[in-house]
Amino acid sequence: MKYFVATVLTKGKREEIGFYAEDKKEASNFAKLKFSGIIIKVAEGKEPLEEQLKRFKDDLFKNMQKKKIKPDSLIAAIRQLAVMTNAGISIHDSLKEIANATEDEALKKVFSKLADDINAGHSISSSMENFRYELGNLTIAMVQLGEKTGNLDEALYALADMLEEIRANVVKFKKAMAYPRNVMIAIAIAFSVLLTYVVPQFKEIFESLGAHLPLPTIILLTLSDLLTNYGPYVVTAIVVFIFTLRYFINNYTHVRFGWHQLLLRTILIKNIIMYSTLSRFTLVFSELIRAGIPIAEALDTATDMIDSLPLKQKLLAVISTVEKGGTLNKGLEETGLFENMILQMVRAGEDSGTLDAMIKKVAEYYKMRFDAIIDGLSEAIEPIMLIVIACMVILLALGIFLPMWDMGNAVQGRT
């Protein structure tokens, strides 16, 4: 949202009123509707500091109040909605019934508001746009598919299957991470205890003997002082940093883009994000093509549900290529995301008129790659975990024993 200033002439007095809008057109329309008097001009202005602080506080509390719907509750609700829609029950009544029956407060709030919006004449997909955080991009994309094809119940059944698959992958990911996570937590606790209670004892010995301290010992003593004297402040600073980072990621597109770029350059994480994104993209795209949606429109809908902004930016370029008359195969090749084998499959699908079936096979391939990464995640993390543990042990050993060896050599030299 941008900050605009409207110059309004009311009862002979000139007044400047600040407000927020997406663009100048929306700002002009807003000013005409909301402000009485003569609108002299509407221009983008510099946001005052007090307004910035107020917006920061409002956005922070808004983000803290947001709650994601539990995956199990959402899957059950989507399946219920699909069954009730298939049975001929209106969307409004179905949403109301599910909202009244559920025990998930976030789901109850979202579905009740959706029912009210539909009763006011809005479509379900446009109403869901207000709850993108709670429902997720995939849910909105599949509901849009159902509305476009007129088979909302089929789209909801497919959505429930996708959400169950994602849920299973999340569970599998958590199980794979459980062992290395627990080991690292145990090592971190042991290292903290050593820095807090053991290292200070050696510090007193080194200071009393006036020993020359090597770099590993200086690092160890600095960490010990930091943890012993400023422990609560360090923890507070870390918590504040995490909350601030989350705020900027959620509210500023360029920060979110940079964060997503960093994740795509991080070992292991980049492959998980890449293959999960491409799997969902190709799956939704194949469903849209199968339903008879034009390729450019299908690409637009499938791309809309992508969370990773760098990947989304690359795939949006495919739409431009297709709209200019280029082939889908050429557009996908220009992104640099797809292997040559995949491009050949897409080209074969375009030439034979079986693009939907071929894209479905591509989706299955990416799902297989993603499952393989998750299954081998624990083994892939073990070398990284061993390197971290080795570095901590070496730092402790060198930090404590090097000065002692120096003191021992000095004693032997004097004798």
mmCIF file of C-alpha atoms in Angstrom:
data_model
loop_
_atom_site.group_PDB
_atom_site.id
_atom_site.type_symbol
_atom_site.label_atom_id
_atom_site.label_comp_id
_atom_site.label_asym_id
_atom_site.label_seq_id
_atom_site.Cartn_x
_atom_site.Cartn_y
_atom_site.Cartn_z
ATOM 1 C CA MET A 1 0.000 0.000 0.000
ATOM 2 C CA LYS A 2 1.219 3.496 -0.894
ATOM 3 C CA TYR A 3 0.637 6.717 1.023
ATOM 4 C CA PHE A 4 -1.326 9.457 -0.776
ATOM 5 C CA VAL A 5 -2.248 13.017 0.197
ATOM 6 C CA ALA A 6 -5.532 14.518 -0.976
ATOM 7 C CA THR A 7 -5.796 18.337 -1.073
ATOM 8 C CA VAL A 8 -9.435 19.169 -0.289
ATOM 9 C CA LEU A 9 -11.196 22.555 -0.295
ATOM 10 C CA THR A 10 -13.988 22.560 2.285
ATOM 11 C CA LYS A 11 -15.929 25.712 3.281
ATOM 12 C CA GLY A 12 -13.175 27.927 1.930
ATOM 13 C CA LYS A 13 -10.481 26.090 3.883
ATOM 14 C CA ARG A 14 -7.701 24.120 2.236
ATOM 15 C CA GLU A 15 -6.945 20.817 3.973
ATOM 16 C CA GLU A 16 -4.506 17.985 3.287
ATOM 17 C CA ILE A 17 -5.627 14.472 4.270
ATOM 18 C CA GLY A 18 -3.384 11.425 4.145
ATOM 19 C CA PHE A 19 -4.550 7.879 3.418
ATOM 20 C CA TYR A 20 -3.394 4.575 1.903
ATOM 21 C CA ALA A 21 -4.229 3.080 -1.519
ATOM 22 C CA GLU A 22 -2.790 0.591 -4.013
ATOM 23 C CA ASP A 23 -2.322 3.117 -6.835
ATOM 24 C CA LYS A 24 -3.276 6.662 -7.928
ATOM 25 C CA LYS A 25 -6.497 5.555 -9.623
ATOM 26 C CA GLU A 26 -7.732 3.836 -6.490
ATOM 27 C CA ALA A 27 -6.604 6.841 -4.406
ATOM 28 C CA SER A 28 -8.578 9.256 -6.598
ATOM 29 C CA ASN A 29 -11.728 7.135 -6.394
ATOM 30 C CA PHE A 30 -11.332 6.772 -2.628
ATOM 31 C CA ALA A 31 -10.916 10.546 -2.174
ATOM 32 C CA LYS A 32 -14.059 11.300 -4.222
ATOM 33 C CA LEU A 33 -16.123 8.867 -2.175
ATOM 34 C CA LYS A 34 -14.824 9.650 1.304
ATOM 35 C CA PHE A 35 -14.009 13.370 1.416
ATOM 36 C CA SER A 36 -16.657 16.085 1.189
ATOM 37 C CA GLY A 37 -15.712 19.279 -0.642
ATOM 38 C CA ILE A 38 -13.719 19.982 -3.778
ATOM 39 C CA ILE A 39 -10.828 17.615 -4.465
ATOM 40 C CA ILE A 40 -8.037 19.849 -5.791
ATOM 41 C CA LYS A 41 -5.477 17.095 -6.299
ATOM 42 C CA VAL A 42 -4.431 13.636 -5.128
ATOM 43 C CA ALA A 43 -0.710 12.893 -5.131
ATOM 44 C CA GLU A 44 1.622 10.309 -3.657
ATOM 45 C CA GLY A 45 3.327 11.743 -0.598
ATOM 46 C CA LYS A 46 5.925 10.931 2.033
ATOM 47 C CA GLU A 47 4.458 8.904 4.857
ATOM 48 C CA PRO A 48 4.804 10.747 8.207
ATOM 49 C CA LEU A 49 6.820 9.024 10.917
ATOM 50 C CA GLU A 50 3.826 8.724 13.279
ATOM 51 C CA GLU A 51 1.813 7.080 10.491
ATOM 52 C CA GLN A 52 4.659 4.650 9.821
ATOM 53 C CA LEU A 53 4.785 3.693 13.504
ATOM 54 C CA LYS A 54 0.996 3.332 13.650
ATOM 55 C CA ARG A 55 0.954 1.119 10.542
ATOM 56 C CA PHE A 56 3.839 -0.964 11.911
ATOM 57 C CA LYS A 57 1.938 -1.522 15.169
ATOM 58 C CA ASP A 58 -1.329 -2.353 13.384
ATOM 59 C CA ASP A 59 0.344 -4.787 10.980
ATOM 60 C CA LEU A 60 2.283 -6.420 13.816
ATOM 61 C CA PHE A 61 -0.841 -7.061 15.895
ATOM 62 C CA LYS A 62 -2.745 -8.168 12.794
ATOM 63 C CA ASN A 63 -0.039 -10.738 12.002
ATOM 64 C CA MET A 64 0.048 -11.939 15.604
ATOM 65 C CA GLN A 65 -3.721 -12.446 15.558
ATOM 66 C CA LYS A 66 -3.648 -14.419 12.303
ATOM 67 C CA LYS A 67 -3.897 -18.155 12.774
ATOM 68 C CA LYS A 68 -3.375 -20.803 10.152
ATOM 69 C CA ILE A 69 -6.098 -23.397 9.991
ATOM 70 C CA LYS A 70 -4.874 -26.789 11.191
ATOM 71 C CA PRO A 71 -4.118 -28.975 8.147
ATOM 72 C CA ASP A 72 -6.281 -31.868 9.372
ATOM 73 C CA SER A 73 -9.220 -29.530 10.007
ATOM 74 C CA LEU A 74 -8.849 -27.894 6.572
ATOM 75 C CA ILE A 75 -8.669 -31.249 4.763
ATOM 76 C CA ALA A 76 -11.764 -32.527 6.584
ATOM 77 C CA ALA A 77 -13.632 -29.278 5.829
ATOM 78 C CA ILE A 78 -12.698 -29.374 2.125
ATOM 79 C CA ARG A 79 -13.894 -32.992 1.865
ATOM 80 C CA GLN A 80 -17.156 -32.081 3.604
ATOM 81 C CA LEU A 81 -17.618 -29.119 1.273
ATOM 82 C CA ALA A 82 -16.992 -31.355 -1.760
ATOM 83 C CA VAL A 83 -19.555 -33.951 -0.595
ATOM 84 C CA MET A 84 -22.202 -31.327 0.224
ATOM 85 C CA THR A 85 -21.622 -29.473 -3.060
ATOM 86 C CA ASN A 86 -21.895 -32.741 -4.998
ATOM 87 C CA ALA A 87 -25.160 -33.444 -3.173
ATOM 88 C CA GLY A 88 -26.619 -30.163 -4.464
ATOM 89 C CA ILE A 89 -26.469 -28.186 -1.207
ATOM 90 C CA SER A 90 -25.697 -24.497 -1.769
ATOM 91 C CA ILE A 91 -22.191 -23.221 -1.021
ATOM 92 C CA HIS A 92 -23.544 -20.762 1.540
ATOM 93 C CA ASP A 93 -25.403 -23.450 3.502
ATOM 94 C CA SER A 94 -22.459 -25.854 3.250
ATOM 95 C CA LEU A 95 -20.007 -23.286 4.607
ATOM 96 C CA LYS A 96 -22.362 -22.347 7.446
ATOM 97 C CA GLU A 97 -22.901 -25.984 8.387
ATOM 98 C CA ILE A 98 -19.157 -26.730 8.437
ATOM 99 C CA ALA A 99 -18.438 -23.543 10.439
ATOM 100 C CA ASN A 100 -21.052 -24.484 13.057
ATOM 101 C CA ALA A 101 -19.810 -28.079 13.345
ATOM 102 C CA THR A 102 -16.044 -27.491 13.554
ATOM 103 C CA GLU A 103 -14.068 -27.039 16.780
ATOM 104 C CA ASP A 104 -11.200 -25.239 15.027
ATOM 105 C CA GLU A 105 -11.706 -21.551 15.871
ATOM 106 C CA ALA A 106 -9.690 -20.297 12.880
ATOM 107 C CA LEU A 107 -11.713 -22.485 10.491
ATOM 108 C CA LYS A 108 -14.973 -21.373 12.096
ATOM 109 C CA LYS A 109 -14.057 -17.693 11.688
ATOM 110 C CA VAL A 110 -12.932 -18.056 8.044
ATOM 111 C CA PHE A 111 -15.841 -20.205 6.840
ATOM 112 C CA SER A 112 -18.419 -18.011 8.613
ATOM 113 C CA LYS A 113 -17.005 -14.924 6.880
ATOM 114 C CA LEU A 114 -16.938 -16.751 3.523
ATOM 115 C CA ALA A 115 -20.598 -17.669 3.957
ATOM 116 C CA ASP A 116 -21.485 -14.030 4.736
ATOM 117 C CA ASP A 117 -19.547 -12.793 1.673
ATOM 118 C CA ILE A 118 -21.315 -15.289 -0.600
ATOM 119 C CA ASN A 119 -24.650 -14.201 0.840
ATOM 120 C CA ALA A 120 -23.670 -10.636 -0.116
ATOM 121 C CA GLY A 121 -23.141 -11.689 -3.743
ATOM 122 C CA HIS A 122 -19.397 -12.406 -3.872
ATOM 123 C CA SER A 123 -17.874 -15.532 -5.427
ATOM 124 C CA ILE A 124 -16.192 -18.027 -3.106
ATOM 125 C CA SER A 125 -12.756 -17.570 -4.735
ATOM 126 C CA SER A 126 -12.851 -13.750 -4.460
ATOM 127 C CA SER A 127 -13.914 -14.082 -0.809
ATOM 128 C CA MET A 128 -11.058 -16.518 -0.157
ATOM 129 C CA GLU A 129 -8.560 -13.906 -1.373
ATOM 130 C CA ASN A 130 -9.049 -12.152 1.983
ATOM 131 C CA PHE A 131 -7.884 -15.326 3.757
ATOM 132 C CA ARG A 132 -4.901 -16.292 1.609
ATOM 133 C CA TYR A 133 -2.692 -16.655 4.697
ATOM 134 C CA GLU A 134 -5.139 -18.963 6.496
ATOM 135 C CA LEU A 135 -6.188 -21.083 3.501
ATOM 136 C CA GLY A 136 -3.055 -21.092 1.343
ATOM 137 C CA ASN A 137 -2.476 -20.347 -2.337
ATOM 138 C CA LEU A 138 -3.233 -23.904 -3.461
ATOM 139 C CA THR A 139 -6.741 -23.852 -1.981
ATOM 140 C CA ILE A 140 -7.610 -20.594 -3.753
ATOM 141 C CA ALA A 141 -6.135 -21.800 -7.075
ATOM 142 C CA MET A 142 -8.155 -25.038 -7.020
ATOM 143 C CA VAL A 143 -11.386 -23.248 -6.069
ATOM 144 C CA GLN A 144 -10.807 -20.862 -8.988
ATOM 145 C CA LEU A 145 -10.382 -23.930 -11.205
ATOM 146 C CA GLY A 146 -13.701 -25.343 -9.963
ATOM 147 C CA GLU A 147 -15.495 -22.070 -10.664
ATOM 148 C CA LYS A 148 -14.043 -21.748 -14.166
ATOM 149 C CA THR A 149 -14.881 -25.324 -15.172
ATOM 150 C CA GLY A 150 -18.229 -25.512 -13.372
ATOM 151 C CA ASN A 151 -17.061 -28.654 -11.508
ATOM 152 C CA LEU A 152 -16.412 -27.234 -8.062
ATOM 153 C CA ASP A 153 -17.013 -30.578 -6.322
ATOM 154 C CA GLU A 154 -14.371 -32.338 -8.483
ATOM 155 C CA ALA A 155 -11.881 -29.523 -7.870
ATOM 156 C CA LEU A 156 -12.522 -29.767 -4.112
ATOM 157 C CA TYR A 157 -12.005 -33.546 -4.122
ATOM 158 C CA ALA A 158 -8.707 -33.055 -6.011
ATOM 159 C CA LEU A 159 -7.737 -30.269 -3.583
ATOM 160 C CA ALA A 160 -8.367 -32.517 -0.562
ATOM 161 C CA ASP A 161 -6.146 -35.215 -2.106
ATOM 162 C CA MET A 162 -3.368 -32.668 -2.728
ATOM 163 C CA LEU A 163 -3.608 -31.295 0.814
ATOM 164 C CA GLU A 164 -3.443 -34.820 2.220
ATOM 165 C CA GLU A 165 -0.352 -35.498 0.148
ATOM 166 C CA ILE A 166 1.269 -32.269 1.358
ATOM 167 C CA ARG A 167 0.321 -33.150 4.930
ATOM 168 C CA ALA A 168 1.907 -36.602 4.558
ATOM 169 C CA ASN A 169 5.101 -35.003 3.202
ATOM 170 C CA VAL A 170 5.205 -32.564 6.131
ATOM 171 C CA VAL A 171 4.861 -35.458 8.602
ATOM 172 C CA LYS A 172 7.578 -37.362 6.736
ATOM 173 C CA PHE A 173 9.802 -34.261 6.810
ATOM 174 C CA LYS A 174 9.311 -33.824 10.563
ATOM 175 C CA LYS A 175 10.156 -37.475 11.211
ATOM 176 C CA ALA A 176 13.301 -37.198 9.096
ATOM 177 C CA MET A 177 14.353 -34.061 10.986
ATOM 178 C CA ALA A 178 13.535 -35.391 14.474
ATOM 179 C CA TYR A 179 16.809 -37.258 15.102
ATOM 180 C CA PRO A 180 19.263 -34.587 13.852
ATOM 181 C CA ARG A 181 17.212 -31.847 15.536
ATOM 182 C CA ASN A 182 17.266 -33.627 18.925
ATOM 183 C CA VAL A 183 20.990 -34.344 18.642
ATOM 184 C CA MET A 184 21.767 -30.693 17.803
ATOM 185 C CA ILE A 185 19.604 -29.448 20.692
ATOM 186 C CA ALA A 186 21.423 -31.789 23.102
ATOM 187 C CA ILE A 187 24.818 -30.648 21.804
ATOM 188 C CA ALA A 188 23.796 -26.965 22.048
ATOM 189 C CA ILE A 189 22.658 -27.434 25.675
ATOM 190 C CA ALA A 190 25.889 -29.254 26.586
ATOM 191 C CA PHE A 191 27.978 -26.538 24.871
ATOM 192 C CA SER A 192 26.052 -23.801 26.723
ATOM 193 C CA VAL A 193 26.586 -25.547 30.074
ATOM 194 C CA LEU A 194 30.325 -25.829 29.381
ATOM 195 C CA LEU A 195 30.528 -22.143 28.410
ATOM 196 C CA THR A 196 28.571 -21.074 31.496
ATOM 197 C CA TYR A 197 30.139 -23.236 34.232
ATOM 198 C CA VAL A 198 33.371 -24.871 33.011
ATOM 199 C CA VAL A 199 35.109 -22.314 30.784
ATOM 200 C CA PRO A 200 34.988 -19.505 33.460
ATOM 201 C CA GLN A 201 37.044 -21.770 35.767
ATOM 202 C CA PHE A 202 39.788 -22.049 33.162
ATOM 203 C CA LYS A 203 39.574 -18.300 32.551
ATOM 204 C CA GLU A 204 40.570 -17.658 36.168
ATOM 205 C CA ILE A 205 43.509 -20.071 35.837
ATOM 206 C CA PHE A 206 44.727 -18.454 32.614
ATOM 207 C CA GLU A 207 44.454 -14.948 34.090
ATOM 208 C CA SER A 208 46.302 -15.905 37.316
ATOM 209 C CA LEU A 209 49.184 -17.420 35.374
ATOM 210 C CA GLY A 210 49.266 -14.680 32.756
ATOM 211 C CA ALA A 211 49.312 -17.194 29.911
ATOM 212 C CA HIS A 212 49.359 -16.101 26.266
ATOM 213 C CA LEU A 213 45.914 -16.885 24.830
ATOM 214 C CA PRO A 214 45.594 -18.266 21.269
ATOM 215 C CA LEU A 215 42.683 -17.356 18.990
ATOM 216 C CA PRO A 216 40.474 -20.426 19.822
ATOM 217 C CA THR A 217 40.736 -19.587 23.542
ATOM 218 C CA ILE A 218 39.860 -15.927 22.939
ATOM 219 C CA ILE A 219 36.776 -16.987 20.931
ATOM 220 C CA LEU A 220 35.776 -19.442 23.660
ATOM 221 C CA LEU A 221 36.185 -16.884 26.465
ATOM 222 C CA THR A 222 34.284 -14.223 24.478
ATOM 223 C CA LEU A 223 31.351 -16.623 23.967
ATOM 224 C CA SER A 224 31.473 -17.533 27.649
ATOM 225 C CA ASP A 225 31.388 -13.858 28.740
ATOM 226 C CA LEU A 226 28.563 -13.148 26.327
ATOM 227 C CA LEU A 227 26.469 -16.073 27.604
ATOM 228 C CA THR A 228 27.269 -15.547 31.295
ATOM 229 C CA ASN A 229 26.864 -11.773 31.517
ATOM 230 C CA TYR A 230 24.422 -11.003 28.710
ATOM 231 C CA GLY A 231 22.510 -14.287 28.277
ATOM 232 C CA PRO A 232 18.962 -12.863 28.738
ATOM 233 C CA TYR A 233 19.761 -9.912 26.466
ATOM 234 C CA VAL A 234 21.097 -12.237 23.750
ATOM 235 C CA VAL A 235 17.951 -14.395 23.910
ATOM 236 C CA THR A 236 15.741 -11.279 23.833
ATOM 237 C CA ALA A 237 17.678 -9.875 20.872
ATOM 238 C CA ILE A 238 17.290 -13.164 18.958
ATOM 239 C CA VAL A 239 13.521 -13.278 19.643
ATOM 240 C CA VAL A 240 13.088 -9.619 18.597
ATOM 241 C CA PHE A 241 15.157 -10.223 15.465
ATOM 242 C CA ILE A 242 13.015 -13.242 14.483
ATOM 243 C CA PHE A 243 9.732 -11.355 14.988
ATOM 244 C CA THR A 244 11.045 -8.295 13.130
ATOM 245 C CA LEU A 245 12.301 -10.435 10.248
ATOM 246 C CA ARG A 246 8.920 -12.194 10.021
ATOM 247 C CA TYR A 247 7.146 -8.832 10.000
ATOM 248 C CA PHE A 248 9.273 -7.499 7.138
ATOM 249 C CA ILE A 249 8.972 -10.753 5.182
ATOM 250 C CA ASN A 250 5.175 -10.724 5.537
ATOM 251 C CA ASN A 251 4.696 -7.022 4.746
ATOM 252 C CA TYR A 252 7.400 -6.036 2.263
ATOM 253 C CA THR A 253 7.579 -7.802 -1.099
ATOM 254 C CA HIS A 254 11.235 -6.974 -1.793
ATOM 255 C CA VAL A 255 12.279 -8.383 1.602
ATOM 256 C CA ARG A 256 10.206 -11.526 0.996
ATOM 257 C CA PHE A 257 11.770 -11.877 -2.469
ATOM 258 C CA GLY A 258 15.291 -11.622 -1.006
ATOM 259 C CA TRP A 259 14.452 -14.137 1.724
ATOM 260 C CA HIS A 260 13.103 -16.615 -0.838
ATOM 261 C CA GLN A 261 16.223 -16.134 -2.960
ATOM 262 C CA LEU A 262 18.378 -16.934 0.062
ATOM 263 C CA LEU A 263 16.390 -20.121 0.711
ATOM 264 C CA LEU A 264 16.827 -21.169 -2.927
ATOM 265 C CA ARG A 265 20.606 -20.885 -2.474
ATOM 266 C CA THR A 266 20.683 -22.881 0.767
ATOM 267 C CA ILE A 267 21.882 -26.463 0.566
ATOM 268 C CA LEU A 268 19.119 -29.123 0.884
ATOM 269 C CA ILE A 269 16.373 -26.518 1.368
ATOM 270 C CA LYS A 270 16.643 -25.322 -2.243
ATOM 271 C CA ASN A 271 15.828 -28.790 -3.633
ATOM 272 C CA ILE A 272 12.873 -29.249 -1.276
ATOM 273 C CA ILE A 273 11.391 -25.881 -2.317
ATOM 274 C CA MET A 274 12.177 -26.390 -6.013
ATOM 275 C CA TYR A 275 10.651 -29.849 -6.447
ATOM 276 C CA SER A 276 7.639 -29.279 -4.177
ATOM 277 C CA THR A 277 6.825 -26.068 -6.084
ATOM 278 C CA LEU A 278 7.247 -27.603 -9.542
ATOM 279 C CA SER A 279 5.240 -30.666 -8.505
ATOM 280 C CA ARG A 280 2.258 -28.572 -7.380
ATOM 281 C CA PHE A 281 2.562 -26.168 -10.321
ATOM 282 C CA THR A 282 2.521 -28.923 -12.953
ATOM 283 C CA LEU A 283 -0.262 -30.822 -11.139
ATOM 284 C CA VAL A 284 -2.592 -27.794 -11.031
ATOM 285 C CA PHE A 285 -1.610 -26.826 -14.578
ATOM 286 C CA SER A 286 -2.430 -30.312 -15.901
ATOM 287 C CA GLU A 287 -5.847 -30.242 -14.188
ATOM 288 C CA LEU A 288 -6.600 -26.855 -15.766
ATOM 289 C CA ILE A 289 -5.519 -27.990 -19.240
ATOM 290 C CA ARG A 290 -7.577 -31.180 -18.897
ATOM 291 C CA ALA A 291 -10.612 -29.041 -18.010
ATOM 292 C CA GLY A 292 -10.226 -27.107 -21.268
ATOM 293 C CA ILE A 293 -8.850 -23.843 -19.848
ATOM 294 C CA PRO A 294 -6.643 -21.915 -22.371
ATOM 295 C CA ILE A 295 -2.914 -22.391 -21.758
ATOM 296 C CA ALA A 296 -2.168 -18.730 -20.875
ATOM 297 C CA GLU A 297 -5.056 -18.588 -18.410
ATOM 298 C CA ALA A 298 -4.121 -21.984 -16.957
ATOM 299 C CA LEU A 299 -0.531 -20.797 -16.463
ATOM 300 C CA ASP A 300 -1.775 -17.640 -14.734
ATOM 301 C CA THR A 301 -3.923 -19.622 -12.265
ATOM 302 C CA ALA A 302 -1.270 -22.288 -11.618
ATOM 303 C CA THR A 303 1.447 -19.659 -11.089
ATOM 304 C CA ASP A 304 -0.756 -17.692 -8.713
ATOM 305 C CA MET A 305 -0.564 -20.424 -6.062
ATOM 306 C CA ILE A 306 3.261 -20.446 -5.949
ATOM 307 C CA ASP A 307 4.719 -19.132 -2.681
ATOM 308 C CA SER A 308 8.368 -18.709 -3.747
ATOM 309 C CA LEU A 309 8.597 -15.281 -5.416
ATOM 310 C CA PRO A 310 11.770 -15.926 -7.504
ATOM 311 C CA LEU A 311 10.238 -19.116 -8.942
ATOM 312 C CA LYS A 312 6.933 -17.312 -9.468
ATOM 313 C CA GLN A 313 8.692 -14.510 -11.360
ATOM 314 C CA LYS A 314 10.373 -16.991 -13.705
ATOM 315 C CA LEU A 315 7.160 -18.917 -14.377
ATOM 316 C CA LEU A 316 5.215 -15.699 -15.018
ATOM 317 C CA ALA A 317 7.567 -15.080 -17.935
ATOM 318 C CA VAL A 318 6.195 -18.272 -19.542
ATOM 319 C CA ILE A 319 2.766 -16.568 -19.803
ATOM 320 C CA SER A 320 4.308 -13.667 -21.729
ATOM 321 C CA THR A 321 6.003 -16.084 -24.152
ATOM 322 C CA VAL A 322 2.772 -18.022 -24.783
ATOM 323 C CA GLU A 323 0.709 -14.841 -25.231
ATOM 324 C CA LYS A 324 3.194 -13.624 -27.861
ATOM 325 C CA GLY A 325 2.622 -16.800 -29.859
ATOM 326 C CA GLY A 326 5.539 -18.873 -28.601
ATOM 327 C CA THR A 327 5.230 -22.518 -27.626
ATOM 328 C CA LEU A 328 4.879 -23.677 -24.024
ATOM 329 C CA ASN A 329 8.043 -25.711 -24.454
ATOM 330 C CA LYS A 330 10.017 -22.581 -25.428
ATOM 331 C CA GLY A 331 8.614 -20.610 -22.476
ATOM 332 C CA LEU A 332 9.527 -23.339 -19.991
ATOM 333 C CA GLU A 333 13.010 -23.640 -21.487
ATOM 334 C CA GLU A 334 13.647 -19.908 -21.012
ATOM 335 C CA THR A 335 13.021 -20.184 -17.255
ATOM 336 C CA GLY A 336 16.012 -22.486 -16.768
ATOM 337 C CA LEU A 337 14.037 -24.503 -14.187
ATOM 338 C CA PHE A 338 13.219 -27.573 -16.259
ATOM 339 C CA GLU A 339 15.483 -30.422 -17.358
ATOM 340 C CA ASN A 340 15.920 -31.303 -21.015
ATOM 341 C CA MET A 341 13.945 -34.537 -20.545
ATOM 342 C CA ILE A 342 10.947 -32.548 -19.240
ATOM 343 C CA LEU A 343 11.145 -30.116 -22.152
ATOM 344 C CA GLN A 344 11.136 -33.019 -24.601
ATOM 345 C CA MET A 345 8.054 -34.486 -22.895
ATOM 346 C CA VAL A 346 6.235 -31.130 -23.124
ATOM 347 C CA ARG A 347 7.228 -30.771 -26.792
ATOM 348 C CA ALA A 348 5.911 -34.281 -27.496
ATOM 349 C CA GLY A 349 2.656 -33.445 -25.689
ATOM 350 C CA GLU A 350 2.198 -30.256 -27.747
ATOM 351 C CA ASP A 351 2.901 -32.043 -31.036
ATOM 352 C CA SER A 352 0.594 -34.985 -30.293
ATOM 353 C CA GLY A 353 -2.244 -32.987 -28.695
ATOM 354 C CA THR A 354 -1.878 -34.824 -25.369
ATOM 355 C CA LEU A 355 -0.405 -31.934 -23.382
ATOM 356 C CA ASP A 356 -2.597 -32.516 -20.306
ATOM 357 C CA ALA A 357 -1.539 -36.167 -19.996
ATOM 358 C CA MET A 358 2.126 -35.299 -20.539
ATOM 359 C CA ILE A 359 2.075 -32.501 -17.946
ATOM 360 C CA LYS A 360 0.438 -34.960 -15.514
ATOM 361 C CA LYS A 361 3.398 -37.322 -16.049
ATOM 362 C CA VAL A 362 5.766 -34.395 -15.433
ATOM 363 C CA ALA A 363 3.930 -33.693 -12.152
ATOM 364 C CA GLU A 364 4.344 -37.353 -11.135
ATOM 365 C CA TYR A 365 8.066 -37.153 -11.952
ATOM 366 C CA TYR A 366 8.561 -34.087 -9.740
ATOM 367 C CA LYS A 367 6.540 -35.728 -6.963
ATOM 368 C CA MET A 368 8.839 -38.767 -7.179
ATOM 369 C CA ARG A 369 11.927 -36.520 -6.973
ATOM 370 C CA PHE A 370 10.472 -34.637 -4.003
ATOM 371 C CA ASP A 371 9.616 -37.884 -2.165
ATOM 372 C CA ALA A 372 13.150 -39.168 -2.785
ATOM 373 C CA ILE A 373 14.640 -35.995 -1.261
ATOM 374 C CA ILE A 374 12.423 -36.256 1.833
ATOM 375 C CA ASP A 375 13.200 -39.972 2.256
ATOM 376 C CA GLY A 376 16.947 -39.308 2.091
ATOM 377 C CA LEU A 377 16.876 -36.101 4.131
ATOM 378 C CA SER A 378 18.059 -37.652 7.379
ATOM 379 C CA GLU A 379 21.102 -39.227 5.684
ATOM 380 C CA ALA A 380 21.881 -35.976 3.845
ATOM 381 C CA ILE A 381 21.826 -33.963 7.083
ATOM 382 C CA GLU A 382 24.122 -36.330 9.008
ATOM 383 C CA PRO A 383 27.398 -35.093 7.397
ATOM 384 C CA ILE A 384 26.430 -31.464 8.094
ATOM 385 C CA MET A 385 25.541 -32.388 11.666
ATOM 386 C CA LEU A 386 28.879 -34.192 12.146
ATOM 387 C CA ILE A 387 30.801 -31.176 10.797
ATOM 388 C CA VAL A 388 28.995 -28.838 13.229
ATOM 389 C CA ILE A 389 29.658 -31.172 16.176
ATOM 390 C CA ALA A 390 33.300 -31.591 15.134
ATOM 391 C CA CYS A 391 33.785 -27.791 14.954
ATOM 392 C CA MET A 392 32.316 -27.342 18.445
ATOM 393 C CA VAL A 393 34.495 -30.112 19.915
ATOM 394 C CA ILE A 394 37.638 -28.806 18.211
ATOM 395 C CA LEU A 395 36.949 -25.264 19.444
ATOM 396 C CA LEU A 396 36.539 -26.534 23.013
ATOM 397 C CA ALA A 397 39.604 -28.757 22.843
ATOM 398 C CA LEU A 398 41.902 -26.172 21.272
ATOM 399 C CA GLY A 399 40.528 -23.326 23.385
ATOM 400 C CA ILE A 400 41.245 -25.134 26.646
ATOM 401 C CA PHE A 401 44.293 -27.276 25.920
ATOM 402 C CA LEU A 402 46.453 -24.939 23.784
ATOM 403 C CA PRO A 403 47.116 -22.465 26.660
ATOM 404 C CA MET A 404 47.746 -25.410 29.006
ATOM 405 C CA TRP A 405 50.308 -26.853 26.605
ATOM 406 C CA ASP A 406 51.978 -23.424 26.355
ATOM 407 C CA MET A 407 52.104 -23.196 30.150
ATOM 408 C CA GLY A 408 53.499 -26.729 30.357
ATOM 409 C CA ASN A 409 56.221 -25.948 27.818
ATOM 410 C CA ALA A 410 57.056 -22.714 29.682
ATOM 411 C CA VAL A 411 57.394 -24.619 32.982
ATOM 412 C CA GLN A 412 59.637 -27.273 31.388
ATOM 413 C CA GLY A 413 61.774 -24.518 29.821
ATOM 414 C CA ARG A 414 62.294 -22.815 33.217
ATOM 415 C CA THR A 415 63.241 -26.108 34.816
#
